[in-house]
Amino acid sequence: MAKKNARKADAHVKEQKEFEEEVLKIDRVTRVVKGGRRLRFRATVAIGDKKGRVGVGIGKASEVVTGIQKAVSQAKANLIKVPITKGDTIPHSVRIKYKAAEMLIMPASPGTGVIAGGSLRKVLHLAGVKNLLSKNIGSRNTLVTAQASIKALKALRPVKESEAKKFEVEKESKSKQEEEGQSERGGETKAHKKEDKKDKEAPKVKDSTNQKASKPKK
């Protein structure tokens, strides 16, 4: 019995560590019925493993804890895979419209960070994206922006290996051209310096010859 309980505890710990949870918003919702009003809580939760898997779920219950549990189970059922490049960013830009929200996400160079706010920032953090530019044009509602961010990330397509190699080759060729241009500029500056030195030394020699010629013979 002790071994079984230990195994169950280990499995429970593993399940907890597999995904990180982030409560985006908790709303108090009332429903009018014949007898009066029924009070419930709606929890919006995002989960992710910071390795490309992320999901958003909604749960309603009379207690907050139960609503969060329902939202987490729904988010696990709706997990998506986000393609992340070597620079910890997205492969291409996406502009999407969902309900009243209009969202634009763009890839960024390493060291930029996540330029986003609200629920989009939390979703990207749980997905493992570290460099990204974004703009929320439409609604600022937490639930709508969370769903729009999931839809935008779902629309991303991974970059093929052949295309990635092409980009790498183009970058290498550009860097080589820049290095060659710098070396040529350096050679030109050295040649100009040598010519300037020769021009400065030349008149000194001429002056010495003129002085010898002007001296009278005894």
Short mmCIF file of C-alpha atoms in Angstrom, two decimals:
data_model
loop_
_atom_site.label_atom_id
_atom_site.label_comp_id
_atom_site.label_asym_id
_atom_site.label_seq_id
_atom_site.Cartn_x
_atom_site.Cartn_y
_atom_site.Cartn_z
CA MET A 1 0.00 0.00 0.00
CA ALA A 2 2.81 2.38 0.90
CA LYS A 3 4.51 1.79 -2.48
CA LYS A 4 1.25 2.38 -4.36
CA ASN A 5 0.66 5.63 -2.48
CA ALA A 6 4.23 6.76 -3.22
CA ARG A 7 3.76 6.01 -6.94
CA LYS A 8 0.50 7.96 -7.00
CA ALA A 9 2.20 10.90 -5.28
CA ASP A 10 5.09 10.82 -7.81
CA ALA A 11 2.62 10.72 -10.71
CA HIS A 12 0.70 13.65 -9.23
CA VAL A 13 3.94 15.68 -8.87
CA LYS A 14 4.90 14.89 -12.49
CA GLU A 15 1.49 16.05 -13.72
CA GLN A 16 1.87 19.28 -11.78
CA LYS A 17 5.37 19.93 -13.18
CA GLU A 18 4.44 19.13 -16.78
CA PHE A 19 2.55 22.41 -17.32
CA GLU A 20 2.71 25.82 -15.71
CA GLU A 21 -0.65 27.45 -14.95
CA GLU A 22 -1.52 31.13 -15.17
CA VAL A 23 -4.90 32.50 -14.12
CA LEU A 24 -5.73 35.24 -16.62
CA LYS A 25 -9.00 36.45 -15.10
CA ILE A 26 -11.76 35.47 -12.69
CA ASP A 27 -15.22 36.94 -13.36
CA ARG A 28 -18.35 36.79 -11.26
CA VAL A 29 -21.27 35.76 -13.45
CA THR A 30 -24.94 35.88 -12.47
CA ARG A 31 -27.75 34.02 -14.22
CA VAL A 32 -31.34 35.11 -13.73
CA VAL A 33 -33.79 32.25 -13.21
CA LYS A 34 -37.38 31.92 -12.00
CA GLY A 35 -36.41 31.81 -8.33
CA GLY A 36 -33.94 34.72 -8.52
CA ARG A 37 -30.26 35.01 -9.45
CA ARG A 38 -27.65 32.28 -9.45
CA LEU A 39 -24.11 33.42 -8.70
CA ARG A 40 -21.20 31.58 -10.36
CA PHE A 41 -17.52 32.21 -11.10
CA ARG A 42 -15.87 32.02 -14.52
CA ALA A 43 -12.11 31.35 -14.57
CA THR A 44 -9.91 31.91 -17.63
CA VAL A 45 -6.67 29.93 -17.34
CA ALA A 46 -3.66 29.48 -19.64
CA ILE A 47 -1.23 26.55 -19.36
CA GLY A 48 2.05 25.77 -21.10
CA ASP A 49 5.33 23.87 -20.83
CA LYS A 50 7.59 26.66 -22.28
CA LYS A 51 8.61 24.25 -25.04
CA GLY A 52 6.01 25.14 -27.66
CA ARG A 53 2.83 23.68 -26.13
CA VAL A 54 0.19 26.10 -24.83
CA GLY A 55 -3.56 26.17 -24.28
CA VAL A 56 -6.36 28.34 -22.90
CA GLY A 57 -9.45 27.08 -21.07
CA ILE A 58 -12.60 28.45 -19.42
CA GLY A 59 -14.31 26.95 -16.39
CA LYS A 60 -17.52 27.92 -14.58
CA ALA A 61 -18.47 26.80 -11.08
CA SER A 62 -20.02 28.00 -7.85
CA GLU A 63 -16.52 28.00 -6.28
CA VAL A 64 -13.36 29.60 -7.66
CA VAL A 65 -11.12 26.55 -7.10
CA THR A 66 -13.50 24.25 -8.95
CA GLY A 67 -13.76 26.72 -11.83
CA ILE A 68 -9.95 26.86 -12.13
CA GLN A 69 -9.75 23.05 -12.18
CA LYS A 70 -12.36 22.87 -14.94
CA ALA A 71 -10.48 25.54 -16.93
CA VAL A 72 -7.19 23.65 -16.60
CA SER A 73 -8.76 20.40 -17.81
CA GLN A 74 -10.28 22.23 -20.80
CA ALA A 75 -6.94 23.90 -21.60
CA LYS A 76 -5.19 20.50 -21.59
CA ALA A 77 -7.79 19.24 -24.06
CA ASN A 78 -7.19 22.26 -26.34
CA LEU A 79 -3.38 22.29 -26.42
CA ILE A 80 -1.64 23.58 -29.56
CA LYS A 81 1.95 23.30 -30.78
CA VAL A 82 3.73 26.59 -31.52
CA PRO A 83 6.67 26.47 -33.98
CA ILE A 84 9.64 28.26 -32.37
CA THR A 85 12.84 29.06 -34.29
CA LYS A 86 16.44 28.98 -33.03
CA GLY A 87 16.23 32.63 -32.00
CA ASP A 88 13.31 31.87 -29.63
CA THR A 89 10.87 33.68 -31.90
CA ILE A 90 8.11 32.83 -34.39
CA PRO A 91 8.90 31.91 -38.03
CA HIS A 92 6.78 34.61 -39.70
CA SER A 93 4.33 37.44 -39.01
CA VAL A 94 0.57 36.87 -38.63
CA ARG A 95 -2.34 39.31 -38.61
CA ILE A 96 -5.62 37.87 -37.42
CA LYS A 97 -9.12 39.08 -36.55
CA TYR A 98 -11.20 37.25 -33.95
CA LYS A 99 -14.55 38.72 -32.83
CA ALA A 100 -13.78 42.34 -31.80
CA ALA A 101 -10.01 41.75 -31.44
CA GLU A 102 -7.50 42.33 -34.22
CA MET A 103 -3.97 41.19 -33.48
CA LEU A 104 -0.60 41.45 -35.24
CA ILE A 105 2.43 39.39 -34.16
CA MET A 106 5.87 39.63 -35.80
CA PRO A 107 9.21 37.85 -35.28
CA ALA A 108 12.04 39.74 -33.58
CA SER A 109 15.82 39.42 -33.37
CA PRO A 110 17.48 37.84 -30.28
CA GLY A 111 17.63 40.17 -27.29
CA THR A 112 14.48 42.11 -28.20
CA GLY A 113 12.23 40.44 -25.63
CA VAL A 114 8.46 40.03 -25.74
CA ILE A 115 6.90 43.37 -26.71
CA ALA A 116 3.32 42.53 -25.74
CA GLY A 117 0.86 43.11 -22.95
CA GLY A 118 -2.13 41.60 -21.23
CA SER A 119 -3.11 38.00 -21.81
CA LEU A 120 -0.99 37.76 -25.00
CA ARG A 121 2.21 38.26 -23.00
CA LYS A 122 1.27 35.49 -20.53
CA VAL A 123 0.34 33.08 -23.33
CA LEU A 124 3.64 33.73 -25.15
CA HIS A 125 5.60 33.29 -21.91
CA LEU A 126 3.97 29.90 -21.30
CA ALA A 127 4.60 28.89 -24.93
CA GLY A 128 8.34 29.63 -24.60
CA VAL A 129 8.58 32.57 -27.04
CA LYS A 130 11.26 35.03 -25.83
CA ASN A 131 11.56 37.50 -28.74
CA LEU A 132 8.46 38.91 -30.42
CA LEU A 133 6.80 42.16 -31.53
CA SER A 134 3.02 42.54 -31.33
CA LYS A 135 0.19 45.04 -31.62
CA ASN A 136 -3.37 44.65 -30.35
CA ILE A 137 -5.58 46.84 -32.56
CA GLY A 138 -9.09 45.88 -31.45
CA SER A 139 -10.71 44.77 -28.19
CA ARG A 140 -8.88 44.80 -24.86
CA ASN A 141 -11.07 42.12 -23.27
CA THR A 142 -8.91 39.49 -21.53
CA LEU A 143 -10.92 36.47 -22.68
CA VAL A 144 -11.20 37.64 -26.30
CA THR A 145 -7.49 38.56 -26.55
CA ALA A 146 -6.49 35.21 -25.04
CA GLN A 147 -8.59 33.34 -27.61
CA ALA A 148 -7.28 35.58 -30.42
CA SER A 149 -3.67 34.93 -29.35
CA ILE A 150 -4.26 31.17 -29.46
CA LYS A 151 -5.81 31.51 -32.93
CA ALA A 152 -2.83 33.60 -34.11
CA LEU A 153 -0.29 31.09 -32.77
CA LYS A 154 -2.29 28.25 -34.33
CA ALA A 155 -1.99 29.96 -37.75
CA LEU A 156 1.83 29.83 -37.63
CA ARG A 157 3.61 27.42 -39.99
CA PRO A 158 7.08 26.01 -39.26
CA VAL A 159 9.99 27.00 -41.49
CA LYS A 160 11.25 24.11 -43.63
CA GLU A 161 14.85 22.98 -43.27
CA SER A 162 15.63 23.90 -46.88
CA GLU A 163 14.32 27.44 -46.37
CA ALA A 164 16.27 27.76 -43.12
CA LYS A 165 19.46 26.69 -44.92
CA LYS A 166 18.79 29.27 -47.65
CA PHE A 167 18.48 32.00 -45.03
CA GLU A 168 21.72 30.88 -43.41
CA VAL A 169 23.55 30.86 -46.76
CA GLU A 170 22.23 34.34 -47.59
CA LYS A 171 23.37 35.64 -44.20
CA GLU A 172 26.85 34.13 -44.68
CA SER A 173 27.19 35.62 -48.18
CA LYS A 174 26.11 39.06 -46.91
CA SER A 175 28.61 38.91 -44.04
CA LYS A 176 31.41 37.90 -46.46
CA GLN A 177 30.54 40.77 -48.81
CA GLU A 178 30.61 43.21 -45.91
CA GLU A 179 34.01 41.88 -44.77
CA GLU A 180 35.41 42.16 -48.32
CA GLY A 181 34.10 45.73 -48.61
CA GLN A 182 35.71 46.66 -45.31
CA SER A 183 39.05 45.12 -46.36
CA GLU A 184 38.94 47.00 -49.69
CA ARG A 185 38.22 50.24 -47.89
CA GLY A 186 41.12 49.54 -45.53
CA GLY A 187 43.48 48.92 -48.50
CA GLU A 188 42.38 52.15 -50.17
CA THR A 189 43.00 54.17 -47.02
CA LYS A 190 46.48 52.62 -46.68
CA ALA A 191 47.31 53.48 -50.32
CA HIS A 192 46.13 57.07 -49.79
CA LYS A 193 48.30 57.38 -46.70
CA LYS A 194 51.37 56.13 -48.59
CA GLU A 195 50.74 58.63 -51.42
CA ASP A 196 50.40 61.46 -48.91
CA LYS A 197 53.71 60.51 -47.32
CA LYS A 198 55.44 60.48 -50.71
CA ASP A 199 54.00 63.91 -51.58
CA LYS A 200 55.28 65.31 -48.30
CA GLU A 201 58.80 63.86 -48.73
CA ALA A 202 59.18 64.93 -52.40
CA PRO A 203 59.48 68.72 -51.94
CA LYS A 204 62.19 68.25 -49.29
CA VAL A 205 64.44 66.51 -51.84
CA LYS A 206 63.83 69.24 -54.41
CA ASP A 207 64.87 71.94 -51.94
CA SER A 208 68.20 70.21 -51.23
CA THR A 209 69.07 70.01 -54.95
CA ASN A 210 68.18 73.66 -55.49
CA GLN A 211 70.41 74.72 -52.60
CA LYS A 212 73.37 72.80 -54.05
CA ALA A 213 72.84 74.40 -57.47
CA SER A 214 72.63 77.93 -56.04
CA LYS A 215 75.96 77.72 -54.17
CA PRO A 216 78.73 79.70 -56.09
CA LYS A 217 81.82 77.83 -57.21
CA LYS A 218 85.15 78.96 -55.67
#
